Amino acid sequence: MKNINLGIFGHIDHGKTTLARVLTEIASTSSLDKLPESKKRGITIDIGFSSFNMPDYIITLVDAPGHADLIKAVVSAADIIDLAILVVDAKEGPKTQTGEHLLILDYFNIPTIAVITKIDLATEEEIKRTKSIVSAVLNSTENLKDSQIIEISAKENKNIDNLKNTIHKTLNSLNITRSSDEYFKMPIDHAFPIKGIGTVITGTILKGKVSVGQDDLKIMPINMNNIKVKSIQRFKKEEKEAMMGDRVGMALHGVDAKQIYRGCILTSSNSKLEIVDKIVAKIKMSDIFRYNIKPKMKVHLNVGMLIVPAIVVPFKKIKFKGKEENIILKEIQKGDECYCSFELDEKVMAEIGDNILITRLDLPPTTLRICGRGEIVEFKSMKDLNIKKEVIRTGNIKIDKNRVFIEGLANSKSSAEKLIGEVVELPDKNITGKLKNTFGTKGYLTADFDGEVSNKDKVILNRLRRWG
Ligand SMILES: Nc1nc2c(ncn2[C@@H]2O[C@H](COP(=O)(O)OP(=O)(O)OP(=O)(O)O)[C@@H](O)[C@H]2O)c(=O)[nH]1
């Protein structure tokens, strides 16, 4: 049996909970509760989730109520969310959140089945229209063009079998891989004391593996160390170990349940997680974001399990005189790719390589507020990045009585003098020149060029200045 994590997404009231109930109820009568093991079981500690069985698969629903939490779940756990169902009300059609969810699923390349729900409340015409919009929207994505569209009524149990077959077929077609090579990482959903057992925590393992008896665990950011695993349960069965993607309950030694809150992470001593509030990420702006990001703007950053306000400064990296330099970008818009420095209002737990999502929650909720996505490349402050601005001057080659000089770079002899030694480029000819001397009193300059120049050639002088 393969463990699958399935997320149900969609606009408010479009029928996520109802569909989850239908999928798990029908399945549970024939699956989990009838397993002989569960009859023998003692106290259940892997509580707080819904699941259902299918041939070869146990499917756990990603337990994340509310819009923001679902997005958090995808950003922080994209590696273990294997499949998504995106529900769309047949009568209403796609709404803002349908779009936002689809954007995120596309970003993180999560296989998706589009489900048109509540067909019992819609006319043929409405269903057809919604289907064609959904189909067009899916077609506009990068990764989800081939997604299936299924029409159902959860209330009247219409076409649920078809949906389940589609889920099954889709899972069969995926290459779901889990690795236990990395350090162990599990965000804690619940922590509570159970009499005779001790502190029990539940969660879904995002990285690595864990085994009974292991005693090198810690809880971040609250600094609880030397935690030992007393027992592990997975699908109500005692296990010796569990790994990436598994939803588990664990009894732990050395943990005070009262100190734990949602957002704490159970991890191994070789954890790569750091507690940071300064992040540098390589980002890609959404192709459909209609606004912009400017330096020092306040945005919201999804990082780890949190959404935190942050000051953003976009910049690019260029090679300048053989050295890599960080150059400020005055504005970034849809489709742009660059780097961003983020200074966060609060500390978060993250590691290099983690996904982030940038949103502008200052915009009205009726618009698409997701600016773009990114990947953390380093933890460094804006100051240490030493961001500069490019100051570009343009001039022209002038050839007068066999004398070659450049006009336009400076407007007086004294300001021209300050440029001596700088390197200029002739972008149309791939020639560079080193400014050598001033010429006359009008700010003209002479230069040593590494190629043949002609009258009126365009000359560019690009210099870097401190920014900020
Ligand atoms: N007639 C009919 N009603 C449905 C169907 N699916 C859901 N509903 C109803 O639609 C309403 C919203 O459904 P929910 O499942 O709560 O929607 P949701 O997306 O989970 O809502 P939020 O959690 O608020 O985002 C409820 O009153 C459901 O009973 C359906 O297939 N047919």
Short mmCIF file of C-alpha atoms and ligand atoms in Angstrom, two decimals:
data_model
loop_
_atom_site.label_atom_id
_atom_site.label_comp_id
_atom_site.label_asym_id
_atom_site.label_seq_id
_atom_site.Cartn_x
_atom_site.Cartn_y
_atom_site.Cartn_z
CA MET A 1 0.00 0.00 0.00
CA LYS A 2 1.32 3.41 -0.95
CA ASN A 3 0.59 6.40 1.26
CA ILE A 4 -0.86 9.27 -0.71
CA ASN A 5 -1.53 12.83 0.47
CA LEU A 6 -4.43 14.47 -1.31
CA GLY A 7 -5.46 18.11 -0.98
CA ILE A 8 -8.92 19.41 -1.80
CA PHE A 9 -8.84 23.01 -2.99
CA GLY A 10 -11.36 25.53 -4.28
CA HIS A 11 -13.21 28.77 -3.62
CA ILE A 12 -15.16 29.30 -0.38
CA ASP A 13 -18.40 27.31 -0.30
CA HIS A 14 -17.72 25.51 -3.56
CA GLY A 15 -18.03 22.15 -1.78
CA LYS A 16 -14.61 21.04 -0.48
CA THR A 17 -15.81 19.73 2.89
CA THR A 18 -18.82 17.97 1.41
CA LEU A 19 -16.68 16.20 -1.17
CA ALA A 20 -14.12 15.23 1.49
CA ARG A 21 -16.93 13.72 3.55
CA VAL A 22 -18.33 11.77 0.62
CA LEU A 23 -14.93 10.39 -0.35
CA THR A 24 -13.99 9.34 3.17
CA GLU A 25 -17.40 8.12 4.35
CA ILE A 26 -18.04 5.75 1.52
CA ALA A 27 -14.54 4.38 1.75
CA SER A 28 -14.29 4.08 5.50
CA THR A 29 -17.12 1.55 5.81
CA SER A 30 -15.16 -0.86 3.66
CA SER A 31 -11.64 0.00 4.66
CA LEU A 32 -9.92 1.33 7.72
CA ASP A 33 -12.41 0.51 10.43
CA LYS A 34 -12.72 -3.08 9.33
CA LEU A 35 -9.04 -3.80 9.36
CA PRO A 36 -8.50 -6.61 11.90
CA GLU A 37 -5.55 -4.71 13.36
CA SER A 38 -7.78 -1.86 14.36
CA LYS A 39 -9.91 -4.21 16.43
CA LYS A 40 -6.86 -5.32 18.34
CA ARG A 41 -5.54 -1.85 18.77
CA GLY A 42 -5.08 -0.11 22.05
CA ILE A 43 -5.35 3.63 22.27
CA THR A 44 -5.36 5.48 18.97
CA ILE A 45 -2.79 8.24 18.86
CA ASP A 46 -2.70 9.09 15.17
CA ILE A 47 -5.86 11.14 15.33
CA GLY A 48 -7.07 14.23 13.55
CA PHE A 49 -7.19 13.35 9.88
CA SER A 50 -9.44 11.76 7.29
CA SER A 51 -8.38 9.01 4.99
CA PHE A 52 -9.79 6.42 2.63
CA ASN A 53 -8.53 3.33 0.89
CA MET A 54 -8.24 2.39 -2.74
CA PRO A 55 -6.62 -0.64 -4.28
CA ASP A 56 -2.85 -0.16 -3.66
CA TYR A 57 -3.27 3.20 -1.94
CA ILE A 58 -4.16 4.70 1.41
CA ILE A 59 -5.20 8.27 0.77
CA THR A 60 -4.89 10.88 3.49
CA LEU A 61 -6.62 14.20 3.05
CA VAL A 62 -4.34 17.13 3.75
CA ASP A 63 -5.89 18.52 6.88
CA ALA A 64 -5.84 22.28 6.38
CA PRO A 65 -8.98 24.28 7.02
CA GLY A 66 -9.34 27.68 5.41
CA HIS A 67 -7.89 29.38 2.40
CA ALA A 68 -4.61 30.66 3.86
CA ASP A 69 -3.86 27.33 5.54
CA LEU A 70 -4.27 25.38 2.33
CA ILE A 71 -1.81 27.67 0.63
CA LYS A 72 0.57 27.29 3.58
CA ALA A 73 0.26 23.53 3.30
CA VAL A 74 1.23 23.54 -0.36
CA VAL A 75 4.11 25.97 0.02
CA SER A 76 5.58 24.15 3.01
CA ALA A 77 4.78 20.57 1.98
CA ALA A 78 4.73 20.56 -1.82
CA ASP A 79 7.05 17.55 -1.88
CA ILE A 80 4.56 15.29 -0.15
CA ILE A 81 1.26 16.50 -1.61
CA ASP A 82 0.81 13.98 -4.37
CA LEU A 83 -2.50 14.99 -5.84
CA ALA A 84 -4.97 17.86 -5.70
CA ILE A 85 -8.66 18.10 -6.38
CA LEU A 86 -9.80 21.57 -7.35
CA VAL A 87 -13.55 21.95 -6.87
CA VAL A 88 -15.56 24.47 -8.86
CA ASP A 89 -19.23 25.19 -8.28
CA ALA A 90 -21.05 24.31 -11.54
CA LYS A 91 -23.39 27.30 -11.32
CA GLU A 92 -20.88 29.91 -10.12
CA GLY A 93 -17.89 28.90 -12.18
CA PRO A 94 -14.29 29.68 -11.21
CA LYS A 95 -13.76 32.54 -8.72
CA THR A 96 -10.72 34.44 -7.44
CA GLN A 97 -9.63 31.72 -5.05
CA THR A 98 -10.08 29.05 -7.69
CA GLY A 99 -7.54 31.02 -9.69
CA GLU A 100 -5.17 31.50 -6.76
CA HIS A 101 -5.26 27.83 -5.85
CA LEU A 102 -4.69 26.76 -9.42
CA LEU A 103 -1.77 29.15 -9.72
CA ILE A 104 -0.13 27.63 -6.67
CA LEU A 105 -0.80 24.05 -7.75
CA ASP A 106 0.72 24.91 -11.10
CA TYR A 107 3.72 26.62 -9.46
CA PHE A 108 4.53 23.60 -7.38
CA ASN A 109 3.59 21.18 -10.11
CA ILE A 110 1.02 19.22 -8.15
CA PRO A 111 -1.06 16.88 -10.35
CA THR A 112 -4.63 18.13 -10.27
CA ILE A 113 -8.09 16.83 -11.07
CA ALA A 114 -10.68 19.57 -11.65
CA VAL A 115 -14.06 18.65 -10.19
CA ILE A 116 -17.18 20.55 -11.18
CA THR A 117 -19.46 20.15 -8.18
CA LYS A 118 -23.11 20.71 -7.34
CA ILE A 119 -24.26 19.74 -10.84
CA ASP A 120 -27.67 18.96 -9.30
CA LEU A 121 -28.14 22.71 -8.77
CA ALA A 122 -27.05 23.83 -12.24
CA THR A 123 -28.59 23.69 -15.72
CA GLU A 124 -26.95 21.83 -18.60
CA GLU A 125 -26.03 25.17 -20.06
CA GLU A 126 -24.33 26.36 -16.85
CA ILE A 127 -22.38 23.12 -16.46
CA LYS A 128 -21.20 23.35 -20.04
CA ARG A 129 -20.11 26.94 -19.60
CA THR A 130 -18.23 26.25 -16.36
CA LYS A 131 -16.54 23.25 -17.94
CA SER A 132 -15.35 25.27 -20.89
CA ILE A 133 -13.96 28.05 -18.65
CA VAL A 134 -12.21 25.51 -16.42
CA SER A 135 -10.79 23.82 -19.48
CA ALA A 136 -9.49 27.14 -20.83
CA VAL A 137 -7.94 28.08 -17.49
CA LEU A 138 -6.22 24.69 -17.19
CA ASN A 139 -4.92 25.13 -20.69
CA SER A 140 -3.30 28.40 -19.72
CA THR A 141 -1.20 26.71 -17.00
CA GLU A 142 2.34 25.52 -17.41
CA ASN A 143 2.06 22.07 -15.84
CA LEU A 144 -1.62 21.23 -15.57
CA LYS A 145 -2.82 21.31 -19.17
CA ASP A 146 -3.64 17.59 -19.19
CA SER A 147 -5.78 17.66 -16.02
CA GLN A 148 -9.05 15.74 -16.15
CA ILE A 149 -12.35 17.49 -15.54
CA ILE A 150 -15.06 15.48 -13.77
CA GLU A 151 -18.63 16.63 -13.10
CA ILE A 152 -20.19 15.46 -9.85
CA SER A 153 -22.87 16.02 -7.27
CA ALA A 154 -21.58 15.21 -3.81
CA LYS A 155 -25.06 15.62 -2.39
CA GLU A 156 -26.69 13.16 -4.79
CA ASN A 157 -23.66 10.92 -5.03
CA LYS A 158 -23.53 11.41 -8.78
CA ASN A 159 -20.38 10.39 -10.62
CA ILE A 160 -18.39 9.82 -7.42
CA ASP A 161 -17.30 6.39 -8.71
CA ASN A 162 -16.03 8.01 -11.85
CA LEU A 163 -14.09 10.52 -9.76
CA LYS A 164 -12.59 7.71 -7.71
CA ASN A 165 -11.57 5.84 -10.84
CA THR A 166 -9.96 8.98 -12.14
CA ILE A 167 -8.07 9.44 -8.85
CA HIS A 168 -6.91 5.84 -9.07
CA LYS A 169 -5.83 6.08 -12.69
CA THR A 170 -4.06 9.36 -12.06
CA LEU A 171 -2.16 7.89 -9.10
CA ASN A 172 -1.15 4.88 -11.21
CA SER A 173 0.25 7.23 -13.81
CA LEU A 174 2.38 9.19 -11.32
CA ASN A 175 5.85 8.33 -10.25
CA ILE A 176 5.52 8.96 -6.53
CA THR A 177 8.86 8.82 -4.81
CA ARG A 178 9.76 9.24 -1.15
CA SER A 179 13.23 9.49 0.18
CA SER A 180 14.45 8.80 3.69
CA ASP A 181 17.93 10.15 3.03
CA GLU A 182 17.44 13.61 4.41
CA TYR A 183 17.30 14.77 8.01
CA PHE A 184 13.98 14.26 9.80
CA LYS A 185 11.41 17.08 9.74
CA MET A 186 7.80 17.10 10.88
CA PRO A 187 5.65 20.15 11.66
CA ILE A 188 3.53 19.42 14.73
CA ASP A 189 -0.27 19.65 14.27
CA HIS A 190 -1.33 18.61 17.76
CA ALA A 191 0.35 17.84 21.05
CA PHE A 192 -1.49 16.44 24.05
CA PRO A 193 -0.89 14.27 27.08
CA ILE A 194 -2.43 10.79 27.21
CA LYS A 195 -2.60 9.00 30.52
CA GLY A 196 -0.21 6.06 30.68
CA ILE A 197 1.47 7.04 27.42
CA GLY A 198 2.83 10.53 27.95
CA THR A 199 3.02 13.31 25.42
CA VAL A 200 1.63 12.46 22.02
CA ILE A 201 2.13 14.57 18.93
CA THR A 202 0.66 14.23 15.46
CA GLY A 203 1.81 15.49 12.10
CA THR A 204 2.90 14.61 8.59
CA ILE A 205 6.57 13.82 7.99
CA LEU A 206 8.03 16.18 5.39
CA LYS A 207 11.57 14.83 5.28
CA GLY A 208 13.60 11.82 6.32
CA LYS A 209 12.54 9.01 8.61
CA VAL A 210 12.06 8.34 12.29
CA SER A 211 12.22 5.16 14.34
CA VAL A 212 11.17 3.94 17.76
CA GLY A 213 14.00 4.37 20.24
CA GLN A 214 15.58 7.24 18.34
CA ASP A 215 16.70 9.79 20.92
CA ASP A 216 18.32 12.67 19.03
CA LEU A 217 15.21 14.68 18.22
CA LYS A 218 14.55 18.29 19.06
CA ILE A 219 11.64 20.70 18.80
CA MET A 220 12.27 24.06 17.15
CA PRO A 221 12.02 26.94 17.82
CA ILE A 222 11.38 26.23 21.51
CA ASN A 223 14.71 24.53 22.16
CA MET A 224 13.55 21.19 23.50
CA ASN A 225 16.37 18.70 23.01
CA ASN A 226 17.21 15.03 23.55
CA ILE A 227 13.70 13.89 22.76
CA LYS A 228 13.16 10.14 22.49
CA VAL A 229 10.55 8.31 20.42
CA LYS A 230 8.61 5.82 22.55
CA SER A 231 6.13 4.64 19.93
CA ILE A 232 4.85 5.43 16.46
CA GLN A 233 1.38 4.84 15.01
CA ARG A 234 0.44 5.07 11.38
CA PHE A 235 -3.14 4.39 10.31
CA LYS A 236 -3.89 3.14 13.81
CA LYS A 237 -1.15 0.53 13.64
CA GLU A 238 1.99 0.41 15.75
CA GLU A 239 5.08 0.85 13.56
CA LYS A 240 8.80 0.58 14.18
CA GLU A 241 9.50 3.44 11.82
CA ALA A 242 7.86 6.00 9.55
CA MET A 243 9.11 8.20 6.75
CA MET A 244 8.56 11.18 4.46
CA GLY A 245 4.91 11.53 3.46
CA ASP A 246 3.55 9.47 6.37
CA ARG A 247 0.90 10.88 8.65
CA VAL A 248 1.74 9.70 12.16
CA GLY A 249 1.09 9.95 15.87
CA MET A 250 4.12 9.59 18.13
CA ALA A 251 4.54 9.17 21.86
CA LEU A 252 7.63 11.07 22.97
CA HIS A 253 9.82 11.12 26.02
CA GLY A 254 11.17 14.45 27.25
CA VAL A 255 8.41 16.70 25.95
CA ASP A 256 6.03 19.00 27.74
CA ALA A 257 2.85 19.20 25.61
CA LYS A 258 1.85 22.55 27.11
CA GLN A 259 4.83 24.35 25.55
CA ILE A 260 4.10 23.20 22.02
CA TYR A 261 2.08 25.25 19.56
CA ARG A 262 1.19 24.96 15.89
CA GLY A 263 4.26 26.08 14.00
CA CYS A 264 6.69 24.03 16.11
CA ILE A 265 8.74 21.50 14.20
CA LEU A 266 10.03 18.16 15.42
CA THR A 267 13.37 17.54 13.76
CA SER A 268 16.58 15.57 14.11
CA SER A 269 19.83 16.89 15.58
CA ASN A 270 21.36 17.12 12.08
CA SER A 271 18.53 19.44 11.00
CA LYS A 272 19.32 22.08 8.41
CA LEU A 273 16.57 24.37 9.63
CA GLU A 274 17.62 27.81 10.72
CA ILE A 275 15.74 30.49 12.62
CA VAL A 276 15.97 33.57 10.43
CA ASP A 277 14.40 36.90 9.55
CA LYS A 278 16.57 37.83 6.58
CA ILE A 279 16.08 35.88 3.41
CA VAL A 280 17.42 36.11 -0.13
CA ALA A 281 15.44 34.24 -2.77
CA LYS A 282 15.52 33.71 -6.48
CA ILE A 283 12.03 34.58 -7.62
CA LYS A 284 9.73 34.40 -10.62
CA MET A 285 6.81 36.79 -10.86
CA SER A 286 3.46 35.33 -11.85
CA ASP A 287 2.57 35.78 -15.52
CA ILE A 288 -0.88 37.04 -14.58
CA PHE A 289 -0.06 39.39 -11.70
CA ARG A 290 -1.42 42.79 -12.71
CA TYR A 291 0.46 45.02 -10.28
CA ASN A 292 4.13 45.47 -9.45
CA ILE A 293 6.73 45.23 -6.71
CA LYS A 294 9.01 48.16 -5.96
CA PRO A 295 11.98 48.43 -3.59
CA LYS A 296 11.07 48.63 0.12
CA MET A 297 7.46 47.67 -0.49
CA LYS A 298 5.74 45.69 2.23
CA VAL A 299 4.65 42.26 1.00
CA HIS A 300 3.60 39.04 2.71
CA LEU A 301 5.85 36.07 2.50
CA ASN A 302 4.77 32.45 2.85
CA VAL A 303 7.74 30.68 4.28
CA GLY A 304 7.70 27.42 6.16
CA MET A 305 4.37 27.21 7.96
CA LEU A 306 3.99 30.97 8.35
CA ILE A 307 2.81 34.03 6.49
CA VAL A 308 4.93 36.99 7.58
CA PRO A 309 5.02 40.65 6.50
CA ALA A 310 8.36 41.57 4.94
CA ILE A 311 10.15 44.47 3.28
CA VAL A 312 11.19 43.43 -0.19
CA VAL A 313 14.03 44.74 -2.35
CA PRO A 314 14.29 43.26 -5.85
CA PHE A 315 17.70 43.11 -7.49
CA LYS A 316 19.61 41.43 -10.29
CA LYS A 317 23.11 40.02 -10.41
CA ILE A 318 25.48 41.26 -13.08
CA LYS A 319 29.15 40.80 -13.87
CA PHE A 320 30.82 44.20 -13.66
CA LYS A 321 34.53 44.56 -14.31
CA GLY A 322 34.93 40.86 -13.65
CA LYS A 323 33.10 41.00 -10.33
CA GLU A 324 29.57 39.87 -9.46
CA GLU A 325 27.46 42.82 -8.32
CA ASN A 326 23.92 43.13 -6.95
CA ILE A 327 21.98 45.81 -8.80
CA ILE A 328 18.69 47.32 -7.64
CA LEU A 329 15.60 46.88 -9.82
CA LYS A 330 13.26 49.87 -9.60
CA GLU A 331 10.20 47.81 -10.41
CA ILE A 332 9.36 44.20 -11.21
CA GLN A 333 6.24 42.97 -12.95
CA LYS A 334 4.54 39.91 -14.34
CA GLY A 335 6.87 37.31 -15.78
CA ASP A 336 10.07 38.88 -14.38
CA GLU A 337 12.76 36.68 -12.88
CA CYS A 338 15.25 38.13 -10.42
CA TYR A 339 16.49 38.02 -6.84
CA CYS A 340 14.77 39.57 -3.83
CA SER A 341 15.98 40.44 -0.39
CA PHE A 342 13.31 40.05 2.31
CA GLU A 343 13.54 41.48 5.82
CA LEU A 344 10.80 39.80 7.82
CA ASP A 345 8.80 41.23 10.73
CA GLU A 346 9.15 37.92 12.57
CA LYS A 347 11.58 35.07 12.71
CA VAL A 348 10.75 31.92 10.75
CA MET A 349 12.25 28.47 10.40
CA ALA A 350 13.61 27.78 6.97
CA GLU A 351 16.49 26.27 5.06
CA ILE A 352 18.26 27.00 1.80
CA GLY A 353 16.16 25.60 -1.06
CA ASP A 354 12.80 26.11 0.68
CA ASN A 355 9.91 27.39 -1.42
CA ILE A 356 8.44 30.80 -0.77
CA LEU A 357 5.37 32.54 -2.06
CA ILE A 358 5.03 36.32 -2.31
CA THR A 359 1.63 37.95 -1.93
CA ARG A 360 0.40 41.51 -1.73
CA LEU A 361 -2.33 41.31 0.87
CA ASP A 362 -2.76 45.10 0.67
CA LEU A 363 -4.62 44.57 -2.61
CA PRO A 364 -8.38 43.89 -2.53
CA PRO A 365 -9.27 40.19 -2.04
CA THR A 366 -11.27 40.22 -5.26
CA THR A 367 -8.05 40.50 -7.24
CA LEU A 368 -5.33 37.92 -7.64
CA ARG A 369 -2.88 38.88 -4.92
CA ILE A 370 -0.18 36.30 -5.53
CA CYS A 371 2.83 38.12 -6.94
CA GLY A 372 5.13 35.19 -7.49
CA ARG A 373 7.10 32.32 -6.10
CA GLY A 374 10.69 31.68 -5.24
CA GLU A 375 13.36 29.53 -3.71
CA ILE A 376 15.59 30.55 -0.81
CA VAL A 377 19.22 30.88 -1.89
CA GLU A 378 20.83 32.38 1.20
CA PHE A 379 20.25 34.10 4.52
CA LYS A 380 21.78 37.55 4.34
CA SER A 381 20.73 41.06 5.30
CA MET A 382 19.99 43.78 2.78
CA LYS A 383 23.02 45.64 4.08
CA ASP A 384 25.39 42.73 3.55
CA LEU A 385 24.13 42.32 -0.01
CA ASN A 386 25.73 45.69 -0.78
CA ILE A 387 23.13 46.51 -3.42
CA LYS A 388 24.14 49.14 -5.96
CA LYS A 389 22.42 51.13 -8.65
CA GLU A 390 23.54 51.48 -12.22
CA VAL A 391 24.19 54.99 -13.44
CA ILE A 392 24.22 54.95 -17.20
CA ARG A 393 25.42 57.81 -19.40
CA THR A 394 25.34 57.75 -23.17
CA GLY A 395 27.47 59.65 -25.66
CA ASN A 396 28.59 59.52 -29.29
CA ILE A 397 31.81 59.09 -31.16
CA LYS A 398 32.77 62.19 -33.05
CA ILE A 399 35.48 62.16 -35.69
CA ASP A 400 36.60 65.65 -36.60
CA LYS A 401 39.65 66.29 -38.76
CA ASN A 402 40.97 62.81 -37.93
CA ARG A 403 40.63 63.41 -34.23
CA VAL A 404 38.48 60.82 -32.48
CA PHE A 405 36.68 61.81 -29.29
CA ILE A 406 33.47 61.16 -27.39
CA GLU A 407 30.86 63.81 -26.77
CA GLY A 408 27.90 63.72 -24.42
CA LEU A 409 29.33 61.80 -21.44
CA ALA A 410 30.11 64.97 -19.49
CA ASN A 411 29.11 68.58 -19.89
CA SER A 412 32.23 70.29 -18.64
CA LYS A 413 35.93 69.72 -18.62
CA SER A 414 36.01 69.26 -14.86
CA SER A 415 33.27 66.61 -14.84
CA ALA A 416 34.96 64.86 -17.78
CA GLU A 417 38.19 64.69 -15.79
CA LYS A 418 36.44 62.61 -13.14
CA LEU A 419 35.66 59.94 -15.73
CA ILE A 420 39.23 59.31 -16.85
CA GLY A 421 40.13 55.65 -16.39
CA GLU A 422 36.50 54.42 -16.71
CA VAL A 423 35.62 51.86 -19.36
CA VAL A 424 32.96 52.65 -21.99
CA GLU A 425 31.17 50.27 -24.33
CA LEU A 426 29.99 50.54 -27.91
CA PRO A 427 27.01 48.19 -27.61
CA ASP A 428 26.36 48.03 -31.35
CA LYS A 429 29.91 46.92 -32.12
CA ASN A 430 30.99 44.96 -29.07
CA ILE A 431 33.95 47.27 -28.60
CA THR A 432 35.19 48.75 -25.33
CA GLY A 433 37.35 51.74 -24.69
CA LYS A 434 39.21 53.17 -21.74
CA LEU A 435 38.76 56.92 -21.21
CA LYS A 436 42.17 58.52 -21.51
CA ASN A 437 42.00 62.29 -21.49
CA THR A 438 39.75 65.29 -21.77
CA PHE A 439 39.57 67.12 -25.04
CA GLY A 440 38.75 70.82 -25.32
CA THR A 441 36.60 72.64 -22.80
CA LYS A 442 33.14 71.15 -23.48
CA GLY A 443 33.52 67.90 -21.62
CA TYR A 444 34.73 65.78 -24.55
CA LEU A 445 36.89 62.76 -23.83
CA THR A 446 39.38 60.64 -25.75
CA ALA A 447 39.75 56.93 -25.28
CA ASP A 448 41.78 53.86 -26.23
CA PHE A 449 39.42 51.56 -28.09
CA ASP A 450 39.96 47.87 -28.73
CA GLY A 451 38.38 48.08 -32.21
CA GLU A 452 37.55 50.33 -35.13
CA VAL A 453 35.06 53.11 -34.27
CA SER A 454 33.11 55.36 -36.64
CA ASN A 455 31.47 58.75 -36.47
CA LYS A 456 28.17 58.77 -34.50
CA ASP A 457 28.69 55.34 -32.86
CA LYS A 458 26.76 55.13 -29.62
CA VAL A 459 28.89 55.00 -26.45
CA ILE A 460 27.70 53.85 -23.04
CA LEU A 461 29.33 54.53 -19.71
CA ASN A 462 27.91 52.31 -16.98
CA ARG A 463 28.95 53.03 -13.41
CA LEU A 464 27.78 51.63 -10.10
CA ARG A 465 26.77 53.72 -7.13
CA ARG A 466 25.71 52.72 -3.65
CA TRP A 467 21.97 52.18 -3.32
CA GLY A 468 19.83 52.71 -0.26
N1 LIG B 1 -26.90 20.60 -3.88
C1 LIG B 1 -25.63 20.40 -3.58
N2 LIG B 1 -25.09 21.10 -2.58
C2 LIG B 1 -23.78 20.91 -2.27
C3 LIG B 1 -22.97 19.99 -2.99
N3 LIG B 1 -21.74 20.04 -2.46
C4 LIG B 1 -21.77 20.95 -1.45
N4 LIG B 1 -23.01 21.47 -1.33
C5 LIG B 1 -23.44 22.49 -0.38
O1 LIG B 1 -22.70 23.68 -0.60
C6 LIG B 1 -22.43 24.33 0.63
C7 LIG B 1 -20.96 24.54 0.78
O2 LIG B 1 -20.33 23.29 0.80
P1 LIG B 1 -19.02 23.00 1.67
O3 LIG B 1 -18.64 21.59 1.40
O4 LIG B 1 -19.18 23.44 3.06
O5 LIG B 1 -18.03 23.99 0.94
P2 LIG B 1 -16.53 24.32 1.31
O6 LIG B 1 -15.87 24.59 0.02
O7 LIG B 1 -15.97 23.27 2.17
O8 LIG B 1 -16.71 25.64 2.11
P3 LIG B 1 -15.60 26.45 2.97
O9 LIG B 1 -14.98 25.48 3.92
O10 LIG B 1 -16.42 27.51 3.61
O11 LIG B 1 -14.63 27.00 1.98
C8 LIG B 1 -23.03 23.46 1.72
O12 LIG B 1 -24.29 23.97 2.06
C9 LIG B 1 -23.16 22.10 1.05
O13 LIG B 1 -24.21 21.33 1.57
C10 LIG B 1 -23.59 19.27 -4.07
O14 LIG B 1 -22.97 18.48 -4.78
N5 LIG B 1 -24.90 19.52 -4.32
#
